Coordinates of C-alpha atoms in Angstrom, one line a residue:
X110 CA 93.5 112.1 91.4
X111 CA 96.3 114.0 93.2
X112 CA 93.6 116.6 94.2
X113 CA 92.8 116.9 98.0
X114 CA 95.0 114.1 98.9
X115 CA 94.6 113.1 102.7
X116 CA 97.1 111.1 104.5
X117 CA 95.6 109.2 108.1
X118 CA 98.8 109.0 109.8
X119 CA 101.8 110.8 110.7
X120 CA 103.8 107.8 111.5
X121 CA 106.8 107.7 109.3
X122 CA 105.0 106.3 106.5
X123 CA 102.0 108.4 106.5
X124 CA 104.9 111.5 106.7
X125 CA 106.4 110.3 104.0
X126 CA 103.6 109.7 101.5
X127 CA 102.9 113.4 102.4
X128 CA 106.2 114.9 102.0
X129 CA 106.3 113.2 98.6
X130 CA 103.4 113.8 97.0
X131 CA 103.4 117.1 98.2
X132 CA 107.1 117.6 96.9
X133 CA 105.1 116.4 93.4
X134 CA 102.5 119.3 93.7
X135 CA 99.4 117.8 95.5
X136 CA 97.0 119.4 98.0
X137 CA 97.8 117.5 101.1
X138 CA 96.4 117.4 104.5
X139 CA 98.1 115.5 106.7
X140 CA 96.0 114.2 109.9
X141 CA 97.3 112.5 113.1
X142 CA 95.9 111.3 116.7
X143 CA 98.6 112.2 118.1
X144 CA 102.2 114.2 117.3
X145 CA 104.3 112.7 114.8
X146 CA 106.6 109.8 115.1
X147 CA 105.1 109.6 118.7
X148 CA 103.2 106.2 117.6
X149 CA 105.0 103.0 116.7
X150 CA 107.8 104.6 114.9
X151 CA 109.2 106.1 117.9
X152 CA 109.9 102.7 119.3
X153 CA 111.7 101.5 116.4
X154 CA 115.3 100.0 116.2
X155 CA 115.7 102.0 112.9
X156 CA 118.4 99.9 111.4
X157 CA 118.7 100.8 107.9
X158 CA 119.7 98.2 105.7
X159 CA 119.8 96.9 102.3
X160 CA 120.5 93.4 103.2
X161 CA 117.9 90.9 104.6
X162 CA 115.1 89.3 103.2
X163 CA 116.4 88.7 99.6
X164 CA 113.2 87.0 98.6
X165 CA 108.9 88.1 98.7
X166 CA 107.4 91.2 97.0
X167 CA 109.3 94.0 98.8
X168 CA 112.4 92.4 97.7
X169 CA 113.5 95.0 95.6
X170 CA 112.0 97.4 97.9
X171 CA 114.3 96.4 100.8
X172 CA 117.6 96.4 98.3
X173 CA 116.6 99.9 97.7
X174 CA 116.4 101.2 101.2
X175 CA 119.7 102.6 101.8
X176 CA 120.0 104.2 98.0
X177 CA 116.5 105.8 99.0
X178 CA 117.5 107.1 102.6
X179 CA 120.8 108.8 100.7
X180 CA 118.5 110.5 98.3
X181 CA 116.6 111.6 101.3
X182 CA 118.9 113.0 103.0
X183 CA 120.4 115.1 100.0
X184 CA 116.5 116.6 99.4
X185 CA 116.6 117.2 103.3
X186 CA 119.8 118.5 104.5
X187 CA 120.3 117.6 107.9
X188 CA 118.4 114.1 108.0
X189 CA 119.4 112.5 111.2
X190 CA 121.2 109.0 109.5
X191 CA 124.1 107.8 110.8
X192 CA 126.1 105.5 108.2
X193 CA 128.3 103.4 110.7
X194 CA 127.5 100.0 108.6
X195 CA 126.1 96.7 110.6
X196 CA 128.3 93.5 112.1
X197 CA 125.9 90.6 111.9
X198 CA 127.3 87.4 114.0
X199 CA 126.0 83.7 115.4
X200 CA 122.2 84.4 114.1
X201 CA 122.2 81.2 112.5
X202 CA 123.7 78.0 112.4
X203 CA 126.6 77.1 110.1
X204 CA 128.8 79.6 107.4
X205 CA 127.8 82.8 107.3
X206 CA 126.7 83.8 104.1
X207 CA 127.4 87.4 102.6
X208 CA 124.5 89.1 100.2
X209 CA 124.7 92.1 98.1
X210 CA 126.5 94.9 99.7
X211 CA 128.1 92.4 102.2
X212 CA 131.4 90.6 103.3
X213 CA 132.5 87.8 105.6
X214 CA 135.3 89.6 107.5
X215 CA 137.6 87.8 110.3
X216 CA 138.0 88.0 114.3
X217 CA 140.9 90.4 113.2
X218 CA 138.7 92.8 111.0
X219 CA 135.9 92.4 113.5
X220 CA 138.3 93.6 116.2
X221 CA 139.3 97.0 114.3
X222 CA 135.7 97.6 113.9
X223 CA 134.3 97.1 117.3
X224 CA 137.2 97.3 119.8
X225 CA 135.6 96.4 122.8
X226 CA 134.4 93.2 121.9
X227 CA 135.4 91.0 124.8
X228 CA 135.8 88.0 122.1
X229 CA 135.7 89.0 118.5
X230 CA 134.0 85.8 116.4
X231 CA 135.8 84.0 114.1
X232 CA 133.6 85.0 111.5
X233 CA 130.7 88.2 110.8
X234 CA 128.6 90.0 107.9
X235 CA 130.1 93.3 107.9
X236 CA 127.6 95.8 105.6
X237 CA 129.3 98.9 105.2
X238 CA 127.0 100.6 103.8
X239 CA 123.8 99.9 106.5
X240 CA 123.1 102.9 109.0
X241 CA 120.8 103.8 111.3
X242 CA 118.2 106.3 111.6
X243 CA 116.5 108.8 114.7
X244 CA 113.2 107.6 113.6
X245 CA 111.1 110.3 115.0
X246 CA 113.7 112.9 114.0
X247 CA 113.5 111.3 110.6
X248 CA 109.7 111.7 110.6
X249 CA 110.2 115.4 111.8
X250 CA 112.0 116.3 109.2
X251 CA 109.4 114.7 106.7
X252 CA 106.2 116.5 107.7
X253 CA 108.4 119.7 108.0
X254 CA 109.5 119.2 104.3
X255 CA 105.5 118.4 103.3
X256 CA 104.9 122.1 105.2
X257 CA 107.6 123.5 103.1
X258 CA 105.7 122.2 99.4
X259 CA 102.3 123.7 100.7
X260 CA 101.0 120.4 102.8
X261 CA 98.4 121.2 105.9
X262 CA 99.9 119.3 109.0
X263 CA 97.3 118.1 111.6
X264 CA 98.2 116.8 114.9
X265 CA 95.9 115.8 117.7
X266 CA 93.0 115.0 115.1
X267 CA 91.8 111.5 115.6
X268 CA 90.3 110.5 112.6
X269 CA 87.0 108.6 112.6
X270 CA 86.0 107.0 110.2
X271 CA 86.3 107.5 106.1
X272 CA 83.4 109.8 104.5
X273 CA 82.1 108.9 101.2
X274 CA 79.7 110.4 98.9
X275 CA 76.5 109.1 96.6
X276 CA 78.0 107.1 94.5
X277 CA 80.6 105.4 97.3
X278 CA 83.7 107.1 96.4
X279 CA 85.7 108.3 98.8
X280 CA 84.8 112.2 100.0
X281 CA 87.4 112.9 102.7
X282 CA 87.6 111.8 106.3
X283 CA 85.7 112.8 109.5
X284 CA 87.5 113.5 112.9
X285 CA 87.0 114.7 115.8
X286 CA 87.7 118.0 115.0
X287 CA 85.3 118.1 112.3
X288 CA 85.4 116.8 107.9
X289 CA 88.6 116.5 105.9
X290 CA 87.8 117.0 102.4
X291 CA 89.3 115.3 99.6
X292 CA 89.3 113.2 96.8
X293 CA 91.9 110.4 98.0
X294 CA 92.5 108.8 101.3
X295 CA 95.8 107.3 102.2
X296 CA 95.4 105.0 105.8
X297 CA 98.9 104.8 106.7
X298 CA 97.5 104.5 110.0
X299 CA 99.7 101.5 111.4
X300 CA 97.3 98.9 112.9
X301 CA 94.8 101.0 113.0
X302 CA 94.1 101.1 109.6
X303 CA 92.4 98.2 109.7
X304 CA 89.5 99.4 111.9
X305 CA 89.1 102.3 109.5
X306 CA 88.9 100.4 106.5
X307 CA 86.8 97.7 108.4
X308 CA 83.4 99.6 107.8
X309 CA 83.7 100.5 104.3
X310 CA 83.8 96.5 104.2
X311 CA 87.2 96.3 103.4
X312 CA 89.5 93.7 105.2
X313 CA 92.9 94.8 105.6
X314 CA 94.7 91.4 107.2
X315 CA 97.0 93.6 109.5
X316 CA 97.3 92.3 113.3
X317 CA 99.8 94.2 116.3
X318 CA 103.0 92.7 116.7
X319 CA 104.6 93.6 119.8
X320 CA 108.5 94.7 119.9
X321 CA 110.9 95.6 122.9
X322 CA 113.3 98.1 122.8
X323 CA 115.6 98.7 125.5
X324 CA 117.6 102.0 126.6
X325 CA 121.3 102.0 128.2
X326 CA 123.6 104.7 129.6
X327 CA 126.9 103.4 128.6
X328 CA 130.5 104.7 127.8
X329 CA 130.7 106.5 124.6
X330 CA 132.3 104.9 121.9
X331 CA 131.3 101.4 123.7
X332 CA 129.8 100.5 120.3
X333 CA 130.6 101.6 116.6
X334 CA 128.0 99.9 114.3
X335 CA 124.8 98.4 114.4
X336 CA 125.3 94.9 115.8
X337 CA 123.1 92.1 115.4
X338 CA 123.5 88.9 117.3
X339 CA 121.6 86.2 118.9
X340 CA 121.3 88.6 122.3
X341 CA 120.5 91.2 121.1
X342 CA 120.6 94.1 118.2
X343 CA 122.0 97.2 119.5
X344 CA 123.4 100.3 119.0
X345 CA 124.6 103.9 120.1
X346 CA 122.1 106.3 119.9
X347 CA 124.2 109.2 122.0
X348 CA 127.6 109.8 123.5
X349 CA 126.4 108.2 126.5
X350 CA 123.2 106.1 125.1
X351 CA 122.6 102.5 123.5
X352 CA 119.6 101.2 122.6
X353 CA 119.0 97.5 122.1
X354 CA 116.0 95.7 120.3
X355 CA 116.0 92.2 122.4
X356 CA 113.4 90.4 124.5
X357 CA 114.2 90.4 128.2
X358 CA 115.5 93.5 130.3
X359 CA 118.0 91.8 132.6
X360 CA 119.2 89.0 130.3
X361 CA 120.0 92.0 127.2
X362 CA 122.2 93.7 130.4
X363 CA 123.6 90.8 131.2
X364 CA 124.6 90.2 127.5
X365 CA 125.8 93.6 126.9
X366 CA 128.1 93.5 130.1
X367 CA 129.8 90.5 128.8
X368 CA 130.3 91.3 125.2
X369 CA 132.0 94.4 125.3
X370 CA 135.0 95.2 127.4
X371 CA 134.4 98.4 130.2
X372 CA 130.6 97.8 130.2
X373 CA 130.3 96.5 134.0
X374 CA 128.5 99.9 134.6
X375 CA 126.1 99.6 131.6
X376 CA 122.9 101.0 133.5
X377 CA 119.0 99.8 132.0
X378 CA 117.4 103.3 131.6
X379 CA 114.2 102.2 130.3
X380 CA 112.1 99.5 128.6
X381 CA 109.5 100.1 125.8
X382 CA 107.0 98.4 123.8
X383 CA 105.8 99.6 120.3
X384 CA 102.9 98.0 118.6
X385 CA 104.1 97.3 115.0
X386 CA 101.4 96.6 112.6
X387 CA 102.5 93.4 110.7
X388 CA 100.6 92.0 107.6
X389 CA 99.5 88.8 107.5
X390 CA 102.3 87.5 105.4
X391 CA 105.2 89.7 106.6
X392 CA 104.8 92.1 103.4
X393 CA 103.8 95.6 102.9
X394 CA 100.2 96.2 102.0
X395 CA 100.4 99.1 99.9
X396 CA 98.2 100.4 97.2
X397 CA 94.3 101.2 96.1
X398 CA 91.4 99.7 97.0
X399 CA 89.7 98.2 94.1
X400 CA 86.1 98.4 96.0
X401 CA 86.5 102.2 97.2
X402 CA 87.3 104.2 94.8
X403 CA 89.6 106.8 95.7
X404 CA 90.9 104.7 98.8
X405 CA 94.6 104.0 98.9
X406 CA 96.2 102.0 101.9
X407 CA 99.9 101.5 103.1
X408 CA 101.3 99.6 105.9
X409 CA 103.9 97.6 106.6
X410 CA 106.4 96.2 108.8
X411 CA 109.8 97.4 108.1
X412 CA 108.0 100.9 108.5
X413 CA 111.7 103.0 109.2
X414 CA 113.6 101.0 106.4
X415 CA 110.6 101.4 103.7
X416 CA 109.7 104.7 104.2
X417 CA 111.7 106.7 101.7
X418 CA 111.3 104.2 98.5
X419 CA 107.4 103.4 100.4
X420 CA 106.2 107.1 100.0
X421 CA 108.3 108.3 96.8
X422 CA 106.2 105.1 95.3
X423 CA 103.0 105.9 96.5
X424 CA 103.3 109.6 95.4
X425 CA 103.8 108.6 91.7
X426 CA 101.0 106.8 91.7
X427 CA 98.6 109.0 93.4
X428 CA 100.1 112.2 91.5
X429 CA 101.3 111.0 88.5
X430 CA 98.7 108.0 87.6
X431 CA 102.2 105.8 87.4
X432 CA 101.7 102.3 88.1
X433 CA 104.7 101.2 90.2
X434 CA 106.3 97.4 89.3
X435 CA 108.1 97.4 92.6
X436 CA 104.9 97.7 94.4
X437 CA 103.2 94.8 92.0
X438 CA 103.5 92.2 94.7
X439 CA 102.2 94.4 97.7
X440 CA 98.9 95.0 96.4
X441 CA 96.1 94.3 99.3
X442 CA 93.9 91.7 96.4
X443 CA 96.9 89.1 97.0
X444 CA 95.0 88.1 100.3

């Protein structure tokens, strides 16, 4: 099975399903409309966190995220993650509640670890082990990692549709450029996998989901950790940059200028939508496709966080024959 593996996608995901099962010794091609990590993953928040939903199917998945990015990052020296922890406040009503890897902490703590807070909260979820990623410089380093074990990187290369032979078992793709040959196909092609799948009669229940992000200049050092309130989540992406995932331009400003002490000159820079692919339920849709054999699909929401533990899963199955129990409850039959 892990012969002439091709991945539709060089979205985060897509890169890492490559890098990993190429890491493992398959034949991969790797094939992209585009460059990678210039789709939705480029206009991604990229908070990396093992906290969060502590319920569903990815579960697990999501506990792991952190552990997964550190492996990462030792396999790929120089993995752009910055581990500055999270400080969650006023996101919902009544006492705070601390998960695994979390702690209630007071104004006084909060103060020490974001000094320019104008008014500290009485109470926050301080993770100190969350972080942060550069999403495409994350997906860089993937697909040059799946180059380094042997992988064939192709950018620019829309793919068309999914060839199959005779029998109906899956022969490659076909794009633009010309056939892809091989024995598996991966669509980790966002939310347009389901228009791929949709003529080999398979329904993948995936629709767009449309998220803001938001770019400041800003005095460095303005903000320390990721923090997530009800304005806004933001972060500093540069000496001089912040990026916040919120809803409207002038009302995130507005809240930025009075949370944080010496941000009257915070400056909008630019406003961006990415188109995230969200499963019907909220939960990763990864695995094969009963109907097609040698069809596998993955895509989810969470795409940054899930990556690492996403495609390290996904390679053991397609390489090794391994079937994954963290995966169990993301199969695409649950619809």
């Amino acid at each position: 099975m892990s012969s002439g593996l091709v991945v539709v996608g060089a979205g985060v995901v897509g890169a890492s399903v490559a890098y990993h099962a190429a890491r493992a010794g398959a034949a991969v091609t790797l094939v992209d409309a585009g460059r990678p990590g210039a789709g939705v993953t480029g206009n991604s928040f990229a908070w990396i966190g093992a906290s969060g939903l502590r319920t569903g199917p990815a579960a697990a998945l999501r506990a792991s995220a952190t552990d997964e990015y550190r492996r990462l990052g030792a396999e790929l020296p120089g993995l752009p993650v910055t581990w500055s922890g999270s400080l969650s406040w006023g996101t919902a009503d009544g006492a705070p509640e601390a998960g695994p890897g979390q702690e209630i902490v007071s104004a006084a703590t909060v103060a020490t670890l974001e000094p320019a807070l104008r008014q500290p909260p009485e109470w926050a979820v301080w993770a100190p082990g969350d972080g942060a990623v550069d999403p495409v410089g994350v997906t860089e380093r993937l697909v040059a990692g799946a180059r380094a074990h042997g992988a064939v990187v192709r950018p620019d290369t829309p793919v068309t549709a999914v060839r199959r032979d005779a029998a109906g078992r899956v022969a490659g793709v076909e794009t633009a450029a010309g056939p892809v040959c091989g024995a598996t196909v991966v669509l980790a092609a966002g939310v347009a996998t389901a228009a791929l799948a949709a003529p080999l009669g398979i329904h993948v229940p995936v629709d767009p989901s449309p998220a803001t992000l938001f770019g400041f200049r800003a005095p460095a050092g303005l903000v320390r950790t990721v923090v997530n309130n009800r304005d806004f989540d933001l972060r500093q992406v540069a000496a001089d940059r912040l990026i916040a995932a919120a809803d409207a331009p002038e009302r995130t400003l507005a809240a930025v200028r009075s949370t944080f002490r010496g941000a009257g000159n915070v400056e909008l820079l630019s406003s961006r939508v990415g188109v995230r692919p969200m499963p019907a339920d909220g939960e990763p849709i990864v695995g094969p496709v009963a109907d097609v054999p040698g069809l596998y699909v993955a895509v989810l929401h969470s795409a940054v966080t899930l990556a690492p533990a996403v495609g390290r899963l996904v390679a053991r199955e397609l390489v090794d024959g391994a079937v994954e129990p963290l995966l169990a409850g993301c199969r695409l039959d649950r619809f």
